[in-house]
Short mmCIF file of C-alpha atoms in Angstrom, two decimals:
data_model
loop_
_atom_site.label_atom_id
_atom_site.label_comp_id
_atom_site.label_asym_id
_atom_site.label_seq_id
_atom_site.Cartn_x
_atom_site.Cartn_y
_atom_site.Cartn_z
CA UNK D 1 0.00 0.00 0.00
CA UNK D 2 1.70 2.94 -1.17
CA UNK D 3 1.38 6.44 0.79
CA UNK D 4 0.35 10.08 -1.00
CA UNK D 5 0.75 13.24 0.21
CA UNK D 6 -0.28 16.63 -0.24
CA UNK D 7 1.74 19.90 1.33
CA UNK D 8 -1.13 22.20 1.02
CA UNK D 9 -5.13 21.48 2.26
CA UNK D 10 -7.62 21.17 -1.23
CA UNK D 11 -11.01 22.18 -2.15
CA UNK D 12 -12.90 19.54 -0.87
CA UNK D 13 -15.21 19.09 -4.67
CA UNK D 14 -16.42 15.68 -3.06
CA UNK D 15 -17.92 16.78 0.01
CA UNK D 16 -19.10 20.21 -0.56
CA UNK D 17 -22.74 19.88 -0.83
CA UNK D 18 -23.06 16.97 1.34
CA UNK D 19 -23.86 17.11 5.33
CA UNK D 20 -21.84 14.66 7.14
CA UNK D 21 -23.23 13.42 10.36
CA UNK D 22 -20.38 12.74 12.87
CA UNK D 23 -21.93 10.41 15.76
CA UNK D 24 -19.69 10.64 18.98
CA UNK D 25 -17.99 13.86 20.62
CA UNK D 26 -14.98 12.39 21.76
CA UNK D 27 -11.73 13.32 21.58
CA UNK D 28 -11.81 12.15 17.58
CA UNK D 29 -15.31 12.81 17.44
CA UNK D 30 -14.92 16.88 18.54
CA UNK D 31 -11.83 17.05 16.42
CA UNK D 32 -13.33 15.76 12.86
CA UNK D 33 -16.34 17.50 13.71
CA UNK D 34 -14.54 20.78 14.14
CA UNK D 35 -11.85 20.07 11.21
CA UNK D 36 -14.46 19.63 8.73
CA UNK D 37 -16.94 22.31 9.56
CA UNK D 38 -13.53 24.79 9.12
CA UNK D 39 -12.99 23.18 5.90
CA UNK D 40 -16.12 24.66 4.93
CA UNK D 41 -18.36 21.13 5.48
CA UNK D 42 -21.85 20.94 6.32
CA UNK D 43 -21.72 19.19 10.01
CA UNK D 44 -24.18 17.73 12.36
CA UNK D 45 -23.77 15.91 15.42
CA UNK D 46 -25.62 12.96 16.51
CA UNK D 47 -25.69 12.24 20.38
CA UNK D 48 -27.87 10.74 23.45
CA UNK D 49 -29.59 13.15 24.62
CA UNK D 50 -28.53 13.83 28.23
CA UNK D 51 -25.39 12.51 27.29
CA UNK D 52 -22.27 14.17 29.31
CA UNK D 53 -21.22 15.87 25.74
CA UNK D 54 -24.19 17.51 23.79
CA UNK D 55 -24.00 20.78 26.18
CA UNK D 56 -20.12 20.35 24.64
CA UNK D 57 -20.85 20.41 21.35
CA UNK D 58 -23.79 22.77 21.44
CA UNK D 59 -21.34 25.43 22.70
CA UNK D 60 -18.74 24.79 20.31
CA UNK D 61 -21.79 25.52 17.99
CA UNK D 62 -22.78 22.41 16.40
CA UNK D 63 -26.50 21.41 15.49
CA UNK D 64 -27.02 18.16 17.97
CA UNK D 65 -29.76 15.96 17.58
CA UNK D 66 -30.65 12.07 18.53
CA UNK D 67 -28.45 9.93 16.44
CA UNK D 68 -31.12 8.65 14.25
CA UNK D 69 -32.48 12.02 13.18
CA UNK D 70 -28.36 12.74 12.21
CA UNK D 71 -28.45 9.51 9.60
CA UNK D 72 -31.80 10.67 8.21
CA UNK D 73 -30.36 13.15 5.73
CA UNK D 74 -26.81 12.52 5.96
CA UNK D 75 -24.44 11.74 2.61
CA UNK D 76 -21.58 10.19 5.05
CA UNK D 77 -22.15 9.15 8.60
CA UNK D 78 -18.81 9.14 10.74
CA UNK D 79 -19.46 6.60 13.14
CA UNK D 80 -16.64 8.21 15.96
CA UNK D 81 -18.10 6.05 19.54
CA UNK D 82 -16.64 3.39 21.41
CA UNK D 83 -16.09 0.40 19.85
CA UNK D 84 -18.60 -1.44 21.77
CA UNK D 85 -21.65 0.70 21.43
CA UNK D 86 -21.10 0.75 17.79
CA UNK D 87 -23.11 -2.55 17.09
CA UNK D 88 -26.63 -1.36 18.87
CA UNK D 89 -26.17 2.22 17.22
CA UNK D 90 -25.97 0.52 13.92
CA UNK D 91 -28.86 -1.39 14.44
CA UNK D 92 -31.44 1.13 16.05
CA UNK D 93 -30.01 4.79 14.74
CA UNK D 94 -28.14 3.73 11.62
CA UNK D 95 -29.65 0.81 9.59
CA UNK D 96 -33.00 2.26 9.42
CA UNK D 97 -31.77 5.64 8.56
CA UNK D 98 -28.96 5.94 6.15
CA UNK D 99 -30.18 6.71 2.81
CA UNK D 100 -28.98 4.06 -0.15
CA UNK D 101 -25.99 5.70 -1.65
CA UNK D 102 -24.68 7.43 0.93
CA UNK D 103 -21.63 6.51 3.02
CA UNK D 104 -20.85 4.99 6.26
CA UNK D 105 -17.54 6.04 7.73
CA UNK D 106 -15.46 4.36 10.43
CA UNK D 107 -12.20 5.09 12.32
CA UNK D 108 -11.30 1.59 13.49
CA UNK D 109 -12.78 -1.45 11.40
CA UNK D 110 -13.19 -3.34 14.38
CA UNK D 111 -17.11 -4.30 14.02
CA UNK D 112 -16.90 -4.98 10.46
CA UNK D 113 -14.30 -6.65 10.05
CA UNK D 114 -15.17 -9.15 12.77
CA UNK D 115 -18.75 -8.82 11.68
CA UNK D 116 -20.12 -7.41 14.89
CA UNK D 117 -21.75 -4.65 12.15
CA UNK D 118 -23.09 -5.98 8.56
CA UNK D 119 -23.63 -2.80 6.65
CA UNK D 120 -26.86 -2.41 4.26
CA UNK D 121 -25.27 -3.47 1.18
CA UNK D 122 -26.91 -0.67 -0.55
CA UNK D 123 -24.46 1.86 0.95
CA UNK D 124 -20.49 3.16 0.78
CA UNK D 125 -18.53 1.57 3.99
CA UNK D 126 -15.22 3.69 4.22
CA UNK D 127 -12.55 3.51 6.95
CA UNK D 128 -10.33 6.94 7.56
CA UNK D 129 -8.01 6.58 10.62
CA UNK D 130 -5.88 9.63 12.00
CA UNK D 131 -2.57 8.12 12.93
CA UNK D 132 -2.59 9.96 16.24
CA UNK D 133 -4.98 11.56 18.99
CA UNK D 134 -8.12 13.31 18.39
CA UNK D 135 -6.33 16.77 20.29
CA UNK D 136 -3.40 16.45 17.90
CA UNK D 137 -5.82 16.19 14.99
CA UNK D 138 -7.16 19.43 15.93
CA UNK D 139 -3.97 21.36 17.07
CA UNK D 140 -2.11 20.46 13.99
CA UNK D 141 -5.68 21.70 11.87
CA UNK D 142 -5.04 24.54 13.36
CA UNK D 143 -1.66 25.24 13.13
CA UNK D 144 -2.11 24.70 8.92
CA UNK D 145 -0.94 21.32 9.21
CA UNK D 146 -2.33 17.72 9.45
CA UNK D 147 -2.14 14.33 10.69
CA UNK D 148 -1.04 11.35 8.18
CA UNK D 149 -4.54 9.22 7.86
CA UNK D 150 -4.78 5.94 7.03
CA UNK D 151 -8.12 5.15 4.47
CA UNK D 152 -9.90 2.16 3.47
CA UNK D 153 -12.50 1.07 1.01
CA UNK D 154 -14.69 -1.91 2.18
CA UNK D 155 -17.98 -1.10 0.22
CA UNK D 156 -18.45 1.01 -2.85
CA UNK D 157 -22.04 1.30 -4.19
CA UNK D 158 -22.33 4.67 -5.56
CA UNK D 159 -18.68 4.41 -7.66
CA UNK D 160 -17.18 7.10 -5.66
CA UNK D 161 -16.29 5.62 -2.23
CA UNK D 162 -12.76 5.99 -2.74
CA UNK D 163 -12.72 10.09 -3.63
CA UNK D 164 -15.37 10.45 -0.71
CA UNK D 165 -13.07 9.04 2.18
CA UNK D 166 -10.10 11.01 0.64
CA UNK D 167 -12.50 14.10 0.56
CA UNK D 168 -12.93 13.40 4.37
CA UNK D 169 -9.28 12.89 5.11
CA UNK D 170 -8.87 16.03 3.41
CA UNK D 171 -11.37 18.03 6.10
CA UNK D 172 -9.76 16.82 8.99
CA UNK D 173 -6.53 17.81 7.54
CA UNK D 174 -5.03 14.47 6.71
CA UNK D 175 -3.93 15.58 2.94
CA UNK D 176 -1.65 18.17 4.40
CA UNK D 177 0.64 15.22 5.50
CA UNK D 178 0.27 12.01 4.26
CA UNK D 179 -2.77 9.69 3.52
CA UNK D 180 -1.84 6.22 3.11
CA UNK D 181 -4.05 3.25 1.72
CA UNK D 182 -4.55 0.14 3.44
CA UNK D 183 -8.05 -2.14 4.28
CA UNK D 184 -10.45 -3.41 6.77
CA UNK D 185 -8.24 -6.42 7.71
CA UNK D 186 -4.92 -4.67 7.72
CA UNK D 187 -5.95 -1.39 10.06
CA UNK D 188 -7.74 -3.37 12.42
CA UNK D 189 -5.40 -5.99 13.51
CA UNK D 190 -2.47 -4.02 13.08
CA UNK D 191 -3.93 -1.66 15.54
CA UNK D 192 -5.14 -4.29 17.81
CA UNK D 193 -1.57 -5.74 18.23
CA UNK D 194 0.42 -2.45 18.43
CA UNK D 195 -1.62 -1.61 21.92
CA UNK D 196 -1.29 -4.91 23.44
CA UNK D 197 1.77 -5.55 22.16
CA UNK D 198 3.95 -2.91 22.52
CA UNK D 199 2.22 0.74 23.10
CA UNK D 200 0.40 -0.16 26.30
CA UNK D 201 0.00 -3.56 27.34
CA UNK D 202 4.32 -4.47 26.39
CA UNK D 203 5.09 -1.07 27.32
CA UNK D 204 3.37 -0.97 30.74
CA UNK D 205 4.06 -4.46 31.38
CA UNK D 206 7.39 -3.64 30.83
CA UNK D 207 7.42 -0.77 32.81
CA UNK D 208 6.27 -2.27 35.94
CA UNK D 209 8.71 -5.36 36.08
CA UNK D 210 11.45 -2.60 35.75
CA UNK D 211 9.89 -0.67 38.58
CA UNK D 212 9.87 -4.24 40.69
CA UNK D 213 13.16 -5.48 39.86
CA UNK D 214 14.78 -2.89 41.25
CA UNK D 215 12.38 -1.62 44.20
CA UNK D 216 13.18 -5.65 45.18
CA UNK D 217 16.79 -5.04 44.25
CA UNK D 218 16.86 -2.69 47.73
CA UNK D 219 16.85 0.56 45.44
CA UNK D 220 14.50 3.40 46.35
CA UNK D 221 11.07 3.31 44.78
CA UNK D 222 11.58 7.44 43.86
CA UNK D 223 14.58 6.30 41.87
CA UNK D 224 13.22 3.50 39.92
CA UNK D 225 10.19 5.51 39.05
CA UNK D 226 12.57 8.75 37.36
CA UNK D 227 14.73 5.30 35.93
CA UNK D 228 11.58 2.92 34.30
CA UNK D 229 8.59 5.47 33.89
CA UNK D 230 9.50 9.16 33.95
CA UNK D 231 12.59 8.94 31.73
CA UNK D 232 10.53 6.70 28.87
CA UNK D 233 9.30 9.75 27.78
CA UNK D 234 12.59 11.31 26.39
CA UNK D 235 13.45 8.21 24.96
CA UNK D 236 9.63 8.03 22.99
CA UNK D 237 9.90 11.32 21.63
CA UNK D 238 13.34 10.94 20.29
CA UNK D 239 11.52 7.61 18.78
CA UNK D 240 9.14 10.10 17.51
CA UNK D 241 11.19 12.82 16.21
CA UNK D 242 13.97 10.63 14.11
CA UNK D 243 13.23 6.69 15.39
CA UNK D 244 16.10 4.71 16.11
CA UNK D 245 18.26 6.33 14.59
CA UNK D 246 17.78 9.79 17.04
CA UNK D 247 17.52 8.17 20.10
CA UNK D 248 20.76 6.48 19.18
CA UNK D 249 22.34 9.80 18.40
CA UNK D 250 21.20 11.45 21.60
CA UNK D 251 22.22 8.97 24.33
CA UNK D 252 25.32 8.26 26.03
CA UNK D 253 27.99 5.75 24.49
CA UNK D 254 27.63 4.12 27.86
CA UNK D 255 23.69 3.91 27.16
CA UNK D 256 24.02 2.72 23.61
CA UNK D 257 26.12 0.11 24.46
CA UNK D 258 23.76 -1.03 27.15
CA UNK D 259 21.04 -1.12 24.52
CA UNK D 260 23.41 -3.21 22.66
CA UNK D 261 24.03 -6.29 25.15
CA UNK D 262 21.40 -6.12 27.33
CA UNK D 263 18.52 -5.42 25.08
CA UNK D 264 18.39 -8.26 23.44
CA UNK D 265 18.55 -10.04 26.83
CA UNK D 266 15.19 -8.99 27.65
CA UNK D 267 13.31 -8.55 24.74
CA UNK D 268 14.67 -12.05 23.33
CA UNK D 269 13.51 -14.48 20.45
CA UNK D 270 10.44 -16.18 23.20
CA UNK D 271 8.84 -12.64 23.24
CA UNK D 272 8.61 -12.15 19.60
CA UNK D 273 7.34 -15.54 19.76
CA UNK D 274 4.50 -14.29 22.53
CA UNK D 275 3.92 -11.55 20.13
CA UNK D 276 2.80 -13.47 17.15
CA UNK D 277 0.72 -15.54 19.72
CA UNK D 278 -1.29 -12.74 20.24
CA UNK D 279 -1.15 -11.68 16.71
CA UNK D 280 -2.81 -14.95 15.84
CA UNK D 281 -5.20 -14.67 18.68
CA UNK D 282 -6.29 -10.92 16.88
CA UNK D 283 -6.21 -12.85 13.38
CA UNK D 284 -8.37 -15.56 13.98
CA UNK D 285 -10.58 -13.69 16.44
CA UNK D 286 -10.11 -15.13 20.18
CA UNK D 287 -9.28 -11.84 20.99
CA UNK D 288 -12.40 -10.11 19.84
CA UNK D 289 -14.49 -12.93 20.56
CA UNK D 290 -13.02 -12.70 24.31
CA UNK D 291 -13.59 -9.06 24.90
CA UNK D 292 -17.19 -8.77 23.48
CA UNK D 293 -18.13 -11.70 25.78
CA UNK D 294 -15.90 -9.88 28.71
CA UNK D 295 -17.89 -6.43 27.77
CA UNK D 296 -21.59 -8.38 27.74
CA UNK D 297 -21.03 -9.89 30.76
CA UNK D 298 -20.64 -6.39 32.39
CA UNK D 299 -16.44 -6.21 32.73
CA UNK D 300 -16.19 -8.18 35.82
CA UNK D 301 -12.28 -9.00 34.66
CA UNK D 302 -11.63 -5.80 33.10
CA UNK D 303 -12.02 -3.92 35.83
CA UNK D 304 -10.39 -6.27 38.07
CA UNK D 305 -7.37 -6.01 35.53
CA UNK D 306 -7.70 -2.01 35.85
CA UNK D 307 -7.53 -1.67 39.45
CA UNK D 308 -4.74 -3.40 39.95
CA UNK D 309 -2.78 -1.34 37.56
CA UNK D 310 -4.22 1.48 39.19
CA UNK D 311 -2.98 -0.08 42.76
CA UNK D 312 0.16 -0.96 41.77
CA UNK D 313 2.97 0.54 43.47
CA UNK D 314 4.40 2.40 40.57
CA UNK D 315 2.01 4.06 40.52
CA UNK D 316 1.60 4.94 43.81
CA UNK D 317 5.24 6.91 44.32
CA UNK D 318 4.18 8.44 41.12
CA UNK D 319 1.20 10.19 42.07
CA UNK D 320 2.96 11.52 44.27
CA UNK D 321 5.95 12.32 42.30
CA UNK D 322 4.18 13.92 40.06
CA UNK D 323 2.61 16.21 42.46
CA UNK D 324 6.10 17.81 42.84
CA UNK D 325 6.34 18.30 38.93
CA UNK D 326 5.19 21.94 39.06
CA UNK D 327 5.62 21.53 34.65
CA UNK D 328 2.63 19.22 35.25
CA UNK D 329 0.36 21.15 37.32
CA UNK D 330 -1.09 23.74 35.61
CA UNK D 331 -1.09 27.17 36.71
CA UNK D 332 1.13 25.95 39.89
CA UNK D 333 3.36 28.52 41.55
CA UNK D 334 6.20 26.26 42.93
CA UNK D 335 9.30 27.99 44.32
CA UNK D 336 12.31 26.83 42.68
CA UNK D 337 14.70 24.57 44.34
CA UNK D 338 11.88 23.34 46.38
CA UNK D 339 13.42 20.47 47.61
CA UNK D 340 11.86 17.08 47.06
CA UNK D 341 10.20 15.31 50.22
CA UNK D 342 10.61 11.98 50.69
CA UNK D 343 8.09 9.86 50.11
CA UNK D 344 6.96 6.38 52.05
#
């Protein structure tokens, strides 16, 4: 799948006379919704009433109605809600609704492609996935710029599916950087494993047994929180700013080298082997099939699972770390050289 970009935004030909209705007000749901009414787009916003983020959008100045009544006269419906509401919204707000020819949009293809959704075959199903979070989407909007977007075509009826989810990348800003192609399949497990495997559940996973090894090594939780947790961040945004090859250029000879012999020691050949056991479990749909059954059955697991990240002790000397971090807290007036109390 080969990428395109586009340095400057584009009049938006495909889109201009239609009225998207973008259901959710999220963090990607307020930031499309925004992006595209800026871009000139016709924008409504379907949401429960009652719900904690109609007064939200109402003030940012948005039509809101009921989800259903959104759909009614809609061209493209951005479906931008949780993941597991999506199937009931479908079936009461959306199915009924959406007008043949028009075009159903998602951000994650998680419901169709493991058929939790089965989309009226009379109408476009597009995918168009911001490759970051829904407050970058907007910042960078505003700043002239974009996010890179990932789009997908699952469904094309009306013979213009394709130009209408590059017409949406386009009004969130996604043509200003980089929109590259890919499908249902391909975004959605790809996606899937990067969280568990790396982004949060390997990273905190790998966080914590850090933190442990050395709090049970005799060193002083404070420390091993700045050495695990605190300090990651440098390292990600040097990831960020120029991958591997930046963070290699920006650390000590003495850390490189450690990355050298000891990385390997931990991150060895029987975790990549862990990590395509969970890719298979995403690919042949355990995984999805285990948290929709987890999610009907009210989260009893989940939520066990939470709290004890929440409890665990890393967690606890950095609360109260952070506290200290005057950078963190806005509009805090800490005197420098405060020193730092101990804490236990």
């Amino acid at each position: 799948m080969s990428p395109t970009s586009n340095s400057t935004h584009t009049t938006n030909d495909t889109l201009a006379k239609a009225r998207i209705a973008v259901l959710g007000y999220g963090s990607q749901g307020r930031a499309h919704a925004l992006n595209l009414r800026d871009s000139g787009l016709d924008v409504v916003v379907g949401l429960r009433p009652g719900g904690p983020t109609w007064a939200k959008a109402e003030a940012d100045g948005f039509k809101v109605v009921e989800p259903a009544h959104a759909v009614i006269n809609a061209d493209l419906v951005a479906v931008l809600t949780p993941d597991m509401v999506q199937p009931k919204l479908y079936t009461e707000a959306i199915a009924p609704n959406i007008k043949p020819g028009a075009a159903l949009l998602f951000a994650h293809g998680f419901n169709v492609h493991f058929k939790q959704i089965d989309p009226r075959k009379d109408i476009d199903v597009i995918l168009v996935a911001p490759k970051g979070p829904g407050a970058l989407v907007r910042s960078e909007y505003e700043r002239g710029r974009g996010v890179p977007c990932i789009w997908a075509v699952q469904q094309d009826v009306s013979g213009h599916a394709e130009a209408k989810a590059k017409a949406y990348a386009d009004g969130i800003g996604g043509t200003r950087a980089m929109l590259i192609k890919t499908d249902f399949k391909e975004e959605t497990e790809t996606d899937l494993f990067g969280e568990q495997a790396v982004l949060c559940g390997g990273a905190s996973s790998l966080v914590q047994a850090g933190f442990e090894t050395l709090v049970e090594a005799g060193y002083q939780p404070e420390i091993a929180y700045y050495e695990v947790l605190h300090e990651l961040k440098l390292i990600v945004d040097l990831f960020y700013e120029g991958g591997i090859t930046k963070m290699l250029e920006f650390v000590s000879e003495t850390a490189q080298y450690g990355d050298y012999v000891s990385g390997p020691r931990v991150i060895d050949a029987g975790v990549k082997a862990r990590m395509k056991g969970v890719l298979t479990d995403i690919q042949d749909g355990t995984f999805a099939k285990n948290w929709i059954a987890e999610y009907n059955a009210g989260l009893p697991n989940y939520k066990k699972y939470k709290q004890a990240d929440l409890d665990h002790p890393v967690e606890q000397v950095g609360k109260q770390l952070r506290a200290r971090m005057a950078w963190l807290q806005a509009g805090a007036a800490k005197a420098a050289g405060e020193p730092l109390k101990k804490v236990g």
